[in-house]
Coordinates of C-alpha atoms in Angstrom, one line a residue:
M1 CA -130.6 -3.3 -169.4
L2 CA -130.0 -0.9 -166.5
P3 CA -133.1 0.4 -164.8
H4 CA -132.2 4.1 -165.4
L5 CA -131.5 3.4 -169.1
Q6 CA -134.9 1.7 -169.5
L7 CA -136.5 4.9 -168.0
I8 CA -134.6 7.1 -170.4
L9 CA -135.7 5.0 -173.4
L10 CA -139.3 5.0 -172.2
L11 CA -139.3 8.8 -171.8
L12 CA -137.8 9.3 -175.3
A13 CA -140.5 7.0 -176.8
F14 CA -143.2 9.0 -175.1
I15 CA -141.8 12.3 -176.4
S16 CA -141.4 11.0 -179.9
H17 CA -145.1 10.0 -180.0
E18 CA -146.5 13.1 -178.2
P19 CA -146.8 15.3 -181.4
E20 CA -148.6 12.5 -183.1
A21 CA -151.1 12.2 -180.2
I22 CA -151.7 16.0 -180.3
A23 CA -152.1 16.0 -184.1
Q24 CA -154.8 13.3 -183.8
Y25 CA -156.9 15.3 -181.3
V26 CA -160.2 16.4 -182.8
E27 CA -162.3 19.2 -181.3
P28 CA -165.6 17.5 -180.3
F29 CA -167.6 20.6 -181.0
T30 CA -168.6 21.4 -184.5
S31 CA -171.2 24.1 -183.6
Q32 CA -172.7 26.2 -180.8
V33 CA -176.4 25.6 -180.2
A34 CA -179.3 27.4 -178.4
P35 CA -183.0 26.7 -178.0
V36 CA -185.7 28.8 -179.9
T37 CA -189.1 29.5 -178.3
K38 CA -192.2 30.7 -180.1
H39 CA -194.1 33.5 -178.2
T40 CA -197.8 34.0 -178.9
D41 CA -198.5 36.4 -176.0
A42 CA -197.4 39.6 -177.9
A43 CA -199.4 41.4 -180.6
T44 CA -197.9 39.1 -183.2
P45 CA -196.0 35.8 -182.8
L46 CA -192.3 36.3 -182.2
Y47 CA -189.3 33.9 -181.7
S48 CA -186.6 34.2 -179.1
I49 CA -183.3 32.6 -178.5
Q50 CA -182.1 31.7 -175.0
M51 CA -178.5 32.3 -173.9
K52 CA -176.5 32.3 -170.7
M53 CA -174.9 35.7 -169.9
A54 CA -171.2 35.6 -169.0
V55 CA -170.0 37.4 -165.9
W56 CA -166.7 38.6 -164.5
V57 CA -167.2 37.1 -161.0
Y58 CA -168.9 34.0 -159.7
I59 CA -172.6 34.7 -159.3
P60 CA -175.6 32.5 -160.1
D61 CA -176.2 31.8 -163.8
I62 CA -178.1 34.4 -165.7
Y63 CA -180.2 33.3 -168.6
K64 CA -182.0 35.7 -171.0
N65 CA -184.3 35.4 -173.9
F66 CA -183.7 37.6 -176.9
I67 CA -186.0 38.2 -179.9
I68 CA -184.3 36.8 -183.0
D69 CA -183.9 39.6 -185.6
I70 CA -182.0 38.8 -188.8
D71 CA -182.3 42.4 -189.9
A72 CA -181.1 44.3 -186.8
P73 CA -177.8 46.1 -187.0
F74 CA -176.7 45.3 -183.4
T75 CA -177.9 43.6 -180.2
W76 CA -179.6 45.4 -177.3
H77 CA -181.2 44.3 -174.0
D78 CA -182.4 45.3 -170.6
C79 CA -179.2 45.9 -168.7
I80 CA -177.1 48.5 -166.8
V81 CA -174.0 50.2 -168.0
D82 CA -171.6 50.2 -165.1
W83 CA -168.2 51.9 -165.4
N84 CA -166.9 50.3 -162.2
S85 CA -167.4 46.8 -163.4
W86 CA -165.1 47.7 -166.3
I87 CA -162.3 49.1 -164.4
D88 CA -162.7 46.7 -161.4
E89 CA -163.5 43.1 -162.3
S90 CA -164.1 42.4 -158.6
S91 CA -167.3 44.5 -158.8
N92 CA -170.2 42.1 -158.2
C93 CA -172.7 44.0 -160.4
L94 CA -175.5 41.6 -161.4
G95 CA -176.5 42.3 -165.0
C96 CA -174.0 45.1 -165.6
T97 CA -172.0 45.6 -168.8
H98 CA -169.1 47.7 -169.8
P99 CA -169.4 51.0 -171.6
V100 CA -168.3 52.3 -175.0
S101 CA -167.2 55.9 -174.7
C102 CA -168.2 58.6 -177.2
E103 CA -164.6 59.0 -178.3
E104 CA -164.2 55.4 -179.4
Y105 CA -164.3 54.4 -183.1
A106 CA -167.1 51.9 -182.5
C107 CA -169.4 54.7 -181.2
T108 CA -169.0 56.8 -184.3
D109 CA -169.2 53.9 -186.7
V110 CA -172.4 52.5 -185.2
R111 CA -174.1 55.8 -185.0
T112 CA -173.2 56.9 -188.6
S113 CA -173.4 53.6 -190.5
Y114 CA -175.0 50.8 -188.5
S115 CA -177.8 52.4 -186.5
Y116 CA -181.5 51.8 -186.3
E117 CA -183.4 54.3 -188.5
S118 CA -187.0 55.5 -188.0
P119 CA -188.8 58.8 -188.3
S120 CA -189.7 58.4 -184.6
C121 CA -186.0 58.4 -183.5
L122 CA -184.7 61.6 -181.9
P123 CA -181.3 63.1 -182.7
L124 CA -178.4 61.8 -180.6
T125 CA -176.2 64.0 -178.4
N126 CA -173.0 63.2 -176.5
T127 CA -174.5 64.1 -173.1
S128 CA -174.9 60.6 -171.5
T129 CA -172.7 60.1 -168.5
L130 CA -172.6 57.8 -165.5
P131 CA -172.8 58.9 -161.8
G132 CA -169.3 59.9 -160.7
V133 CA -167.8 59.6 -164.2
E134 CA -167.0 62.5 -166.5
D135 CA -166.5 60.4 -169.7
C136 CA -169.4 60.5 -172.2
I137 CA -171.0 57.0 -172.7
C138 CA -172.1 56.4 -176.3
P139 CA -175.9 56.8 -176.9
V140 CA -177.5 55.0 -179.8
N141 CA -181.0 54.6 -181.1
V142 CA -182.8 51.2 -180.9
L143 CA -186.1 50.3 -182.5
N144 CA -188.8 48.2 -180.7
P145 CA -189.8 45.4 -183.2
V146 CA -193.1 44.9 -181.5
N147 CA -194.6 48.4 -181.6
G148 CA -192.2 50.3 -183.8
T149 CA -191.2 52.9 -181.2
C150 CA -187.7 54.3 -181.0
G151 CA -185.7 54.8 -177.9
Q152 CA -182.2 55.6 -176.8
A153 CA -179.7 53.1 -175.3
L154 CA -176.1 53.1 -174.3
L155 CA -173.5 51.2 -176.3
N156 CA -171.4 48.7 -174.3
Y157 CA -169.2 45.6 -174.5
D158 CA -171.0 42.5 -173.5
R159 CA -170.5 38.8 -173.1
F160 CA -172.7 35.9 -174.2
T161 CA -172.3 32.1 -174.0
F162 CA -173.6 29.1 -175.8
R163 CA -173.3 25.4 -175.3
G164 CA -171.0 23.4 -177.6
S165 CA -172.6 20.8 -179.8
D166 CA -171.6 18.0 -182.2
G167 CA -174.7 18.8 -184.3
G168 CA -176.9 16.2 -182.5
N169 CA -176.1 16.7 -178.8
T170 CA -175.2 19.5 -176.4
F171 CA -172.4 19.4 -173.9
R172 CA -171.6 21.1 -170.7
Y173 CA -168.8 23.2 -172.3
F174 CA -169.7 26.9 -172.9
Y175 CA -168.2 29.1 -175.6
V176 CA -167.9 32.7 -174.5
T177 CA -168.3 35.5 -177.1
D178 CA -167.5 39.1 -176.5
S179 CA -169.5 41.5 -178.6
T180 CA -170.8 45.1 -178.9
A181 CA -174.4 45.5 -177.7
A182 CA -176.5 48.2 -176.0
C183 CA -178.3 48.7 -172.7
A184 CA -181.8 50.0 -173.1
P185 CA -184.2 51.3 -170.4
S186 CA -186.8 48.9 -169.1
S187 CA -189.6 51.0 -170.7
M188 CA -188.5 49.7 -174.1
F189 CA -189.5 46.2 -173.2
E190 CA -193.1 46.8 -171.9
S191 CA -194.7 45.4 -175.1
F192 CA -192.3 42.4 -175.4
P193 CA -193.5 38.8 -174.8
A194 CA -193.2 37.6 -171.2
H195 CA -189.7 36.8 -170.1
V196 CA -188.1 38.3 -173.2
S197 CA -185.7 41.2 -172.4
G198 CA -183.6 41.8 -175.5
V199 CA -183.2 41.8 -179.3
M200 CA -180.3 39.7 -180.7
A201 CA -179.1 40.8 -184.1
F202 CA -178.2 38.1 -186.7
S203 CA -177.9 40.4 -189.7
S204 CA -174.9 41.0 -192.0
S205 CA -173.8 44.1 -190.0
P206 CA -170.3 43.9 -188.6
Y207 CA -171.8 44.7 -185.2
A208 CA -174.4 41.9 -185.3
F209 CA -173.7 38.7 -183.4
P210 CA -172.3 36.4 -186.2
A211 CA -169.4 38.8 -186.7
Y212 CA -168.1 38.1 -183.2
L213 CA -168.1 34.3 -183.3
F214 CA -164.9 32.4 -183.3
Q215 CA -163.9 30.3 -186.3
P216 CA -165.3 28.0 -187.5
F217 CA -168.6 29.1 -186.0
K218 CA -168.8 32.4 -187.8
K219 CA -169.0 30.7 -191.2
A220 CA -172.7 30.0 -190.9
F221 CA -175.8 29.9 -188.7
A222 CA -178.9 27.8 -189.1
L223 CA -182.4 28.6 -188.0
C224 CA -185.2 26.1 -187.3
L225 CA -188.4 27.8 -186.0
P226 CA -190.9 25.7 -184.1
S227 CA -194.6 25.8 -185.0
S228 CA -195.8 25.7 -181.4
S229 CA -195.1 27.6 -178.2
S230 CA -195.0 24.3 -176.3
A231 CA -191.9 22.9 -178.0
Q232 CA -188.5 24.4 -178.6
G233 CA -186.9 24.9 -182.0
V234 CA -183.1 25.2 -182.4
M235 CA -180.5 27.6 -183.7
F236 CA -177.0 26.5 -184.7
F237 CA -173.8 28.5 -185.1
G238 CA -171.3 26.6 -187.3
S239 CA -171.4 25.0 -190.7
G240 CA -172.6 21.6 -189.6
P241 CA -173.4 18.8 -189.4
Y242 CA -176.9 19.1 -188.0
Y243 CA -179.2 16.3 -186.8
L244 CA -182.8 16.0 -185.6
L245 CA -184.6 13.1 -184.0
P246 CA -185.7 10.5 -184.9
N247 CA -183.2 10.4 -187.8
S248 CA -180.2 11.1 -185.6
D249 CA -177.8 9.7 -188.3
V250 CA -179.2 11.9 -191.2
D251 CA -177.4 15.2 -191.6
L252 CA -180.0 17.9 -192.4
R253 CA -177.6 19.4 -195.0
S254 CA -178.6 16.4 -197.3
F255 CA -182.1 17.9 -197.5
L256 CA -181.0 21.4 -198.6
S257 CA -181.2 23.3 -201.8
Y258 CA -179.2 26.5 -202.2
T259 CA -179.9 29.9 -203.6
P260 CA -177.6 33.1 -203.5
L261 CA -178.1 35.7 -200.8
L262 CA -178.3 39.1 -202.4
N263 CA -177.2 42.5 -201.2
H264 CA -179.6 45.3 -200.9
T265 CA -178.8 49.0 -200.5
D266 CA -179.3 50.4 -197.0
S267 CA -180.2 47.1 -195.4
F268 CA -178.3 44.6 -193.3
G269 CA -181.0 41.9 -193.8
Y270 CA -181.0 38.9 -196.1
F271 CA -182.5 38.8 -199.6
I272 CA -183.0 36.1 -202.2
G273 CA -184.1 36.2 -205.8
V274 CA -187.6 34.9 -206.5
K275 CA -188.1 34.6 -210.2
S276 CA -191.7 33.3 -210.2
I277 CA -194.5 31.9 -208.0
I278 CA -196.2 28.7 -209.2
I279 CA -199.5 27.3 -208.0
K280 CA -200.9 24.1 -209.7
G281 CA -199.2 24.8 -213.0
M282 CA -200.1 28.5 -213.1
S283 CA -197.3 31.0 -212.6
I284 CA -196.6 34.7 -212.3
V285 CA -193.2 36.4 -213.0
V286 CA -191.8 38.5 -210.1
S287 CA -188.1 38.6 -211.0
K288 CA -188.0 42.4 -210.9
S289 CA -189.0 42.5 -207.2
T290 CA -186.8 42.2 -204.1
T291 CA -187.6 39.3 -201.7
K292 CA -186.6 39.8 -198.0
L293 CA -186.5 37.3 -195.2
S294 CA -187.9 38.4 -191.9
T295 CA -188.0 36.9 -188.4
I296 CA -190.2 39.8 -187.2
E297 CA -193.1 39.7 -189.7
S298 CA -195.4 36.9 -188.8
Y299 CA -196.8 36.2 -192.3
T300 CA -195.5 36.6 -195.8
I301 CA -196.3 40.1 -197.2
L302 CA -196.8 40.6 -201.0
R303 CA -197.0 43.9 -202.8
A304 CA -200.5 44.5 -204.0
D305 CA -200.0 43.5 -207.7
I306 CA -198.3 40.2 -206.7
Y307 CA -200.8 39.5 -203.9
K308 CA -203.9 39.9 -206.2
Q309 CA -202.4 37.5 -208.8
V310 CA -201.4 34.9 -206.1
V311 CA -204.9 35.0 -204.5
R312 CA -206.5 34.6 -207.9
M313 CA -204.4 31.6 -208.8
F314 CA -205.0 30.1 -205.4
S315 CA -208.7 30.6 -205.7
I316 CA -208.8 28.8 -209.1
A317 CA -206.7 26.0 -207.7
T318 CA -209.1 25.4 -204.7
L319 CA -212.4 25.7 -206.6
G320 CA -213.7 22.4 -205.1
I321 CA -213.4 23.6 -201.5
L322 CA -216.1 25.6 -199.7
R323 CA -215.2 29.3 -199.0
A324 CA -215.5 30.9 -195.6
R325 CA -215.7 34.6 -194.6
S326 CA -212.4 36.4 -194.4
V327 CA -210.8 36.7 -190.9
A328 CA -208.5 39.6 -190.4
P329 CA -205.7 40.0 -191.3
F330 CA -206.4 37.4 -194.0
A331 CA -208.6 37.9 -197.0
F332 CA -209.0 34.4 -198.4
C333 CA -210.4 31.6 -196.2
L334 CA -211.7 28.1 -196.7
K335 CA -214.0 25.8 -194.8
N336 CA -212.1 23.1 -192.9
R337 CA -214.6 20.7 -191.5
I338 CA -214.1 19.7 -187.8
G339 CA -212.0 16.6 -187.5
H340 CA -210.4 17.0 -190.9
S341 CA -206.8 18.0 -191.4
L342 CA -205.5 20.6 -193.8
A343 CA -203.9 17.8 -195.8
S344 CA -207.4 16.3 -196.4
L345 CA -208.4 19.6 -198.1
Q346 CA -205.8 18.9 -200.8
I347 CA -204.4 22.4 -200.6
P348 CA -202.0 23.0 -203.6
D349 CA -198.4 23.8 -202.8
I350 CA -197.1 27.3 -203.4
I351 CA -193.8 27.1 -205.2
L352 CA -191.2 29.8 -205.2
K353 CA -188.9 29.4 -208.2
L354 CA -185.6 31.0 -207.1
Q355 CA -182.5 32.4 -208.7
G356 CA -180.4 29.4 -209.8
G357 CA -183.4 27.3 -210.6
K358 CA -184.1 25.8 -207.2
K359 CA -187.7 25.6 -205.8
W360 CA -188.8 26.4 -202.3
I361 CA -192.0 24.4 -201.8
I362 CA -194.5 26.0 -199.4
S363 CA -197.0 23.2 -198.4
S364 CA -200.3 23.6 -196.6
S365 CA -198.8 23.5 -193.2
N366 CA -196.9 26.8 -194.1
S367 CA -199.5 28.4 -196.3
M368 CA -202.8 27.9 -194.4
Q369 CA -203.4 29.2 -190.9
Q370 CA -206.1 27.6 -188.8
V371 CA -208.2 30.5 -187.4
G372 CA -211.1 28.6 -185.9
K373 CA -212.5 25.1 -185.5
D374 CA -213.6 25.0 -189.2
V375 CA -211.8 27.8 -190.9
A376 CA -208.4 28.0 -192.4
C377 CA -207.0 31.1 -194.2
L378 CA -204.3 31.7 -196.8
A379 CA -201.5 33.1 -194.5
I380 CA -200.3 35.9 -196.7
I381 CA -200.9 39.7 -196.3
N382 CA -201.5 42.4 -198.8
G383 CA -198.7 44.9 -198.4
G384 CA -200.2 47.6 -200.5
A385 CA -199.2 49.1 -203.8
T386 CA -196.2 51.1 -202.4
S387 CA -194.6 48.2 -200.4
E388 CA -190.8 48.6 -200.4
H389 CA -190.2 44.9 -201.2
G390 CA -192.3 42.8 -203.6
I391 CA -192.1 39.9 -201.2
V392 CA -191.3 39.6 -197.5
I393 CA -191.1 36.0 -196.3
G394 CA -192.5 35.8 -192.8
T395 CA -192.0 33.4 -189.9
F396 CA -195.1 31.3 -190.5
Q397 CA -193.7 30.3 -193.8
M398 CA -190.3 29.4 -192.1
E399 CA -191.7 27.2 -189.4
N400 CA -190.4 23.6 -189.5
N401 CA -188.2 24.6 -192.4
F402 CA -184.4 24.3 -191.9
L403 CA -182.6 27.5 -193.1
L404 CA -178.9 27.6 -193.4
F405 CA -177.3 31.1 -193.8
D406 CA -173.9 30.3 -195.3
L407 CA -172.0 33.6 -194.7
V408 CA -168.8 32.5 -196.5
N409 CA -170.5 31.6 -199.8
S410 CA -173.3 34.1 -199.4
S411 CA -176.0 31.5 -199.9
L412 CA -179.2 30.3 -198.3
G413 CA -179.8 26.6 -197.8
F414 CA -183.4 25.7 -197.4
S415 CA -185.2 22.3 -196.8
S416 CA -188.8 23.2 -197.5
S417 CA -191.1 21.6 -194.8
L418 CA -189.3 19.0 -192.6
L419 CA -192.7 17.4 -191.9
S420 CA -192.3 15.6 -195.2
K421 CA -189.1 14.2 -193.9
K422 CA -190.9 12.8 -190.8
T423 CA -189.3 15.3 -188.4
S424 CA -189.7 18.9 -187.2
C425 CA -187.8 21.8 -185.7
A426 CA -188.9 20.6 -182.2
N427 CA -186.9 17.4 -182.5
F428 CA -183.4 18.5 -181.5
N429 CA -181.9 16.7 -178.5
F430 CA -181.2 19.3 -175.9
T431 CA -180.2 16.8 -173.2
T432 CA -176.8 17.8 -171.9
H433 CA -174.0 15.3 -172.2
S434 CA -170.6 15.0 -170.5
L435 CA -167.5 14.7 -172.6

């Protein structure tokens, strides 16, 4: 065969197989991933997510920590709105973002339908301008989750990045996400934990972070809060799989039970239906009360009528254990002898029976807070008789529980304590791998 004919046939063979090769390519990333840190240096424990800020020009990497808020309508952080960095991408403005004008639809929509609301918030006026620019920049109210104060920020277009993951490992590849956020003055962060300079919204609002994620990552996000400030938890964006050490071949989805996520008027947060609370065979019906999930409240809050019944049942179920004096903010405490674990006290589980019949089991590691060398207290708070929600599930009860917010099917997947599965939220492998 002539040499040039052989070359033509080889080329034709390559072309005929190229579509097949392309069709067989599988995207190595099934999710985006970020570390979660517990902060105990604020008035109450809070949890932050760390992300790399995307920039227009080459400058050193900027990493920021944002408080995780699954109820907030939009993200805000300590930054500067700079018009020049929007019209001139060569502007080397470190930490600058790009403004939303008062005339844009996003401005009107956020301020009328998706804003922070509090009696302490002042009326908004279209008078915010930048030096040398006549256009009005969109002012919005933001609410400090630490001290409850309201302040004004400027709405902007921002960029955030997360590492790609296959559910068990992280890779050097970054996904860039453009979203609407707001720049707040530094005074709004004085009460924040050290090295935290923003609030990242993960609510159902169309201006919260999940709404801006690329497919398939916007379908779900998973939260795994650590129980210690010395170890990182993990947050996933994407519908799985998810793995934790030492069982690196066990998909955490196999541990999950599911219950519907419910809508609630005038809230962007996530709600579930708790039908009853069961402690050692005793139960109370709470089906007419709303149950909210919160990453801002440290401990579960119960409306007064529910709280009193739960404490009474828990008191009966622990009659064989010595009582201790109450330690604020807790009312019911037990003696926990030095050197003895909570497990040795034989604390009964608190079972939340949910809509659909599934049971969220709250074991002693999530129900009892050690407050001294020999005292442990029931980690629930009396919310008073006029509490808006019957139950608000706080972060202490979420620690070392794997929670999957399925945004497509509007359901919550929950594992109960991972400690019973011989793992914890601190066991994700954050070692970066090359492809």
